Coordinates of C-alpha atoms in Angstrom, one line a residue:
X180 CA 0.0 0.0 0.0
X181 CA 1.3 3.4 -0.9
X182 CA 0.9 5.8 2.0
X183 CA 1.4 8.7 -0.3
X184 CA -2.0 8.1 -1.6
X185 CA -3.6 7.8 1.8
X186 CA -3.4 10.8 4.0
X187 CA -6.3 13.0 4.4
X188 CA -7.9 15.0 7.0
X189 CA -10.0 18.2 7.0
X190 CA -9.1 21.1 9.2
X191 CA -9.3 24.7 10.5
X192 CA -11.5 27.8 10.1
X193 CA -10.3 30.9 8.2
X194 CA -12.0 33.9 6.6
X195 CA -10.2 34.6 3.3
X196 CA -7.4 33.6 1.1
X197 CA -5.5 35.1 -1.8
X198 CA -2.8 33.6 -3.9
X199 CA -0.8 36.8 -3.3
X200 CA -0.3 35.4 0.2
X201 CA 2.6 33.0 0.4
X202 CA 2.1 31.3 3.7
X203 CA -0.3 30.9 6.5
X204 CA 0.7 30.2 10.1
X205 CA -0.4 26.7 11.1
X206 CA 0.8 26.7 14.7
X207 CA 2.8 28.8 17.2
X208 CA 4.6 27.7 20.3
X209 CA 6.4 30.5 22.1
X210 CA 6.5 34.0 20.6
X211 CA 7.1 35.4 17.2
X212 CA 6.3 38.6 15.2
X213 CA 5.2 39.4 11.7
X214 CA 7.1 42.3 10.3
X215 CA 5.2 44.1 7.5
X216 CA 6.9 47.2 6.3
X217 CA 7.4 49.3 9.5
X218 CA 4.7 47.6 11.4
X219 CA 5.0 44.6 13.7
X220 CA 2.2 42.3 14.9
X221 CA 2.1 39.1 16.9
X222 CA 2.5 35.9 14.9
X223 CA -0.8 34.1 15.4
X224 CA -2.4 30.9 14.1
X225 CA -4.3 31.5 10.8
X226 CA -2.3 34.7 10.0
X227 CA -1.3 35.1 6.3
X228 CA 2.1 36.1 5.2
X229 CA 2.9 38.1 2.1
X230 CA 6.0 37.8 0.0
X231 CA 7.4 41.1 1.3
X232 CA 6.9 40.2 5.0
X233 CA 9.4 39.0 7.5
X234 CA 8.9 36.8 10.5
X235 CA 10.9 37.2 13.7
X236 CA 11.2 34.2 16.1
X237 CA 12.2 34.5 19.7
X238 CA 14.3 32.0 21.7
X239 CA 12.7 28.7 22.7
X240 CA 9.9 29.2 20.1
X241 CA 8.6 27.3 17.1
X242 CA 6.3 28.2 14.2
X243 CA 5.0 25.9 11.5
X244 CA 4.1 27.6 8.2
X245 CA 2.0 26.2 5.4
X246 CA 3.0 27.4 1.9
X247 CA 0.5 27.9 -0.9
X248 CA 2.4 25.1 -2.7
X249 CA 1.2 22.7 0.0
X250 CA 4.5 22.4 1.8
X251 CA 5.0 22.8 5.5
X252 CA 8.1 24.5 6.9
X253 CA 9.0 24.5 10.6
X254 CA 11.3 27.2 12.0
X255 CA 12.6 26.8 15.5
X256 CA 15.8 28.8 15.7
X257 CA 15.6 32.4 17.0
X258 CA 16.1 35.0 14.3
X259 CA 14.5 37.0 11.5
X260 CA 13.4 35.2 8.3
X261 CA 12.2 36.7 5.0
X262 CA 9.1 35.2 3.5
X263 CA 10.7 35.6 0.1
X264 CA 13.6 33.2 1.1
X265 CA 11.2 30.8 2.9
X266 CA 8.9 30.7 -0.2
X267 CA 11.9 30.0 -2.5
X268 CA 12.8 27.1 -0.2
X269 CA 9.3 25.8 -0.2
X270 CA 9.1 25.9 -4.0
X271 CA 12.2 23.7 -4.3
X272 CA 10.9 21.1 -1.9
X273 CA 9.2 17.9 -3.1
X274 CA 5.7 17.2 -2.0
X275 CA 5.5 14.4 0.6
X276 CA 2.6 12.5 2.2
X277 CA 1.6 15.8 4.0
X278 CA 0.7 17.5 0.7
X279 CA -2.7 15.7 0.4
X280 CA -3.4 16.5 4.0
X281 CA -2.4 20.2 3.5
X282 CA -4.6 20.4 0.4
X283 CA -7.6 19.9 2.7
X284 CA -6.3 22.6 5.0
X285 CA -6.4 25.1 2.1
X286 CA -10.0 24.1 1.3
X287 CA -11.0 24.8 4.8
X288 CA -9.2 28.1 4.7
X289 CA -11.1 29.3 1.6
X290 CA -14.5 27.9 2.6
X291 CA -14.8 27.6 6.4
X292 CA -17.6 25.6 8.0
X293 CA -19.4 27.1 11.0
X294 CA -21.9 24.4 11.7
X295 CA -21.2 20.8 12.8
X296 CA -24.2 19.2 11.1
X297 CA -23.8 21.2 7.8
X298 CA -20.1 20.2 7.7
X299 CA -21.0 16.6 8.3
X300 CA -23.6 16.5 5.6
X301 CA -21.3 18.2 3.1
X302 CA -18.6 15.7 3.9
X303 CA -21.0 12.8 3.3
X304 CA -22.3 14.4 0.1
X305 CA -18.7 14.5 -1.2
X306 CA -18.4 10.8 -0.4
X307 CA -21.6 10.0 -2.3
X308 CA -23.8 9.2 0.6
X309 CA -26.7 11.6 0.5
X310 CA -30.1 11.8 -1.2
X311 CA -30.0 12.7 -4.9
X312 CA -33.0 12.7 -7.2
X313 CA -35.1 9.5 -6.7
X314 CA -32.3 7.9 -4.7
X315 CA -32.7 7.5 -0.9
X316 CA -30.1 6.9 1.7
X317 CA -29.5 7.3 5.4
X318 CA -26.0 8.7 5.8
X319 CA -23.7 5.7 5.7
X320 CA -21.0 6.2 8.3
X321 CA -18.9 3.0 8.7
X322 CA -17.2 1.2 7.1
X323 CA -16.3 4.2 5.0
X324 CA -15.6 3.7 1.3
X325 CA -12.3 1.8 0.7
X326 CA -12.0 0.8 4.4
X327 CA -9.6 -2.0 5.4
X328 CA -11.4 -4.1 8.1
X329 CA -9.2 -5.7 10.7
X330 CA -9.8 -9.3 11.7
X331 CA -12.5 -9.7 14.4
X332 CA -15.8 -8.0 13.6
X333 CA -17.2 -5.4 11.2
X334 CA -19.8 -2.9 12.3
X335 CA -22.0 -1.3 9.7
X336 CA -23.2 2.0 11.0
X337 CA -25.6 4.5 9.5
X338 CA -27.6 7.6 10.6
X339 CA -31.2 6.6 10.3
X340 CA -34.3 8.7 9.7
X341 CA -36.7 5.9 9.1
X342 CA -37.7 2.8 11.1
X343 CA -36.8 0.0 8.7
X344 CA -33.9 -0.5 6.3
X345 CA -32.5 -3.3 4.1
X346 CA -28.8 -3.8 4.3
X347 CA -27.1 -5.8 1.5
X348 CA -23.6 -7.0 1.2
X349 CA -22.1 -8.0 -2.2
X350 CA -18.9 -9.7 -3.3
X351 CA -17.1 -7.2 -5.5
X352 CA -14.9 -9.8 -7.1
X353 CA -17.8 -11.9 -8.4
X354 CA -19.7 -9.3 -10.4
X355 CA -21.6 -8.1 -7.5
X356 CA -22.9 -11.4 -6.2
X357 CA -25.3 -10.9 -3.3
X358 CA -23.9 -12.5 -0.1
X359 CA -26.3 -11.3 2.5
X360 CA -29.5 -9.2 2.8
X361 CA -31.1 -8.4 6.1
X362 CA -34.0 -6.2 7.0
X363 CA -33.4 -4.3 10.3
X364 CA -35.9 -2.2 12.3
X365 CA -35.2 0.6 14.7
X366 CA -31.5 0.1 14.5
X367 CA -28.6 2.2 13.3
X368 CA -25.9 -0.5 13.3
X369 CA -25.3 -4.1 12.6
X370 CA -22.2 -6.1 13.7
X371 CA -21.0 -9.3 11.9
X372 CA -17.9 -11.4 12.8
X373 CA -15.3 -11.4 10.0
X374 CA -14.9 -15.2 10.5
X375 CA -18.7 -15.8 10.2
X376 CA -18.2 -17.6 6.9
X377 CA -19.5 -14.7 4.8
X378 CA -16.2 -13.1 4.1
X379 CA -12.8 -14.2 2.7
X380 CA -9.5 -12.7 3.8
X381 CA -8.0 -10.0 1.6
X382 CA -11.1 -9.8 -0.6
X383 CA -13.2 -6.8 -1.5
X384 CA -16.9 -6.3 -0.9
X385 CA -19.3 -3.5 -0.9
X386 CA -22.4 -2.7 1.2
X387 CA -25.6 -0.9 0.5
X388 CA -28.3 0.3 2.9
X389 CA -31.7 1.6 1.8
X390 CA -35.1 2.2 3.2
X391 CA -38.0 0.0 2.2
X392 CA -39.5 2.3 -0.3
X393 CA -36.8 3.8 -2.5
X394 CA -33.6 2.8 -4.2
X395 CA -30.1 3.5 -2.8
X396 CA -27.7 4.7 -5.6
X397 CA -24.5 4.6 -3.6
X398 CA -22.4 1.9 -2.1
X399 CA -19.2 1.7 -0.1
X400 CA -16.4 -0.8 -0.7
X401 CA -14.4 -2.5 2.0
X402 CA -11.8 -5.2 2.4
X403 CA -11.6 -7.8 5.2
X404 CA -7.9 -8.1 5.9
X405 CA -5.8 -11.1 7.0
X406 CA -3.8 -10.7 10.1
X407 CA -0.6 -10.6 8.1
X408 CA -1.8 -7.7 6.0
X409 CA -2.9 -5.8 9.1
X410 CA 0.5 -6.2 10.6
X411 CA 2.1 -5.2 7.3
X412 CA 0.1 -2.0 7.1
X413 CA 0.8 -1.1 10.7
X414 CA 4.5 -1.6 10.2
X415 CA 4.5 0.6 7.1
X416 CA 2.7 3.4 8.9
X417 CA 5.0 3.2 11.9
X418 CA 8.1 3.3 9.7
X419 CA 6.8 6.3 7.8
X420 CA 5.7 8.4 10.7
X421 CA 7.6 6.9 13.6
X422 CA 7.0 7.3 17.3
X423 CA 6.5 11.1 17.4
X424 CA 5.2 13.7 19.7
X425 CA 5.0 16.3 17.0
X426 CA 1.2 17.3 16.8
X427 CA 1.4 18.0 13.1
X428 CA 2.8 14.6 12.3
X429 CA 0.4 13.0 14.8
X430 CA -2.6 14.3 12.8
X431 CA -1.1 13.2 9.5
X432 CA -0.7 9.8 10.9
X433 CA -4.3 9.9 12.3
X434 CA -5.7 11.0 9.0
X435 CA -4.1 8.0 7.3
X436 CA -5.7 5.6 9.8
X437 CA -9.0 7.5 9.3
X438 CA -9.0 7.0 5.6
X439 CA -8.6 3.3 5.8
X440 CA -11.4 3.1 8.4
X441 CA -9.3 2.5 11.5
X442 CA -11.3 5.1 13.5
X443 CA -10.2 3.9 17.0
X444 CA -6.5 4.4 16.1
X445 CA -7.2 7.7 14.5
X446 CA -9.1 9.0 17.5
X447 CA -6.3 8.1 19.8
X448 CA -3.8 10.0 17.7
X449 CA -6.1 13.1 17.2
X450 CA -6.5 13.2 21.0
X451 CA -2.8 12.9 21.5
X452 CA -2.1 15.7 19.1
X453 CA -4.4 17.9 21.1
X454 CA -2.5 17.0 24.3
X455 CA 0.9 17.5 22.8
X456 CA -0.1 20.9 21.4
X457 CA -1.2 22.1 24.8
X458 CA -4.9 22.1 23.8
X459 CA -4.1 24.5 20.9
X460 CA -7.3 25.7 19.2
X461 CA -6.2 24.4 15.9
X462 CA -5.8 20.9 17.1
X463 CA -9.0 21.0 19.0
X464 CA -10.8 21.9 15.8
X465 CA -9.0 19.1 13.9
X466 CA -10.4 16.7 16.4
X467 CA -13.9 18.2 16.3
X468 CA -13.9 17.9 12.5
X469 CA -12.9 14.2 12.8
X470 CA -15.6 13.5 15.2
X471 CA -18.1 15.2 12.9
X472 CA -16.9 13.2 9.9
X473 CA -17.6 9.9 11.7
X474 CA -21.1 11.0 12.8
X475 CA -20.4 11.8 16.4
X476 CA -22.0 15.2 16.2
X477 CA -22.7 15.7 19.9
X478 CA -19.1 15.1 20.8
X479 CA -17.9 17.4 18.0
X480 CA -20.2 20.2 19.2
X481 CA -18.5 20.2 22.6
X482 CA -15.2 21.3 21.2
X483 CA -16.2 23.0 17.9
X484 CA -15.3 26.6 17.5

């Protein structure tokens, strides 16, 4: 599995953006100043930096900048830096696994979300899990599309607005052969053991859930992994990201786990990023957005800002 294809997470609130602006400040630990002409102002999260600006960093401080080219630069040595020089450095750097993650940062910068439920529904719409035309669907939460299911059990989770639904599971490798169809009432989840005899290891499936009256047009794929594949993926992730306490790297690692459907691992890392950042507002919002994406809206509202 290529991790470079796998990192995503959605982030932050911001009011405006212009491509004349070279950087935005992602995080600040300690003290720094933005120098613009003859004026100085405190370096703050979400501030934009123009090509003619300078940034002054004090001792025992650290600032992470995000360039418009989707590159992050960390400065942690006291001194004065010109944005022109930092931008030139960023333009020469190759994009890494963080670039996909940082692309979502820019999207949040240009179009911030102010409401948990609206954000959640827009996220699910982008994933193809909302009502369109004559199609009907509860919002399918888990397993998310392209999830990798660990050995043990698989829980199908949806946000229901009707009393009865039909859940169907198909074998993707056998031209959509129907493997299981169950009608459930007054439920929003169904758990099936991966060794129940329905699933084969390292094989792909997809699931569909629809109400009893209308057709569901969307479906999510998933793969039930063997234990050897699970260990291989975990090893690859650990080798790529390492055992780090850097909040930025922690959320990158978390976002990869989130994409492959390992929500428990992702939540632990998002929470750890908040702790290691000293409850920084940026990282609290990252966690809130994650909770909203997996349908835990009440928990997201408690820290949304």
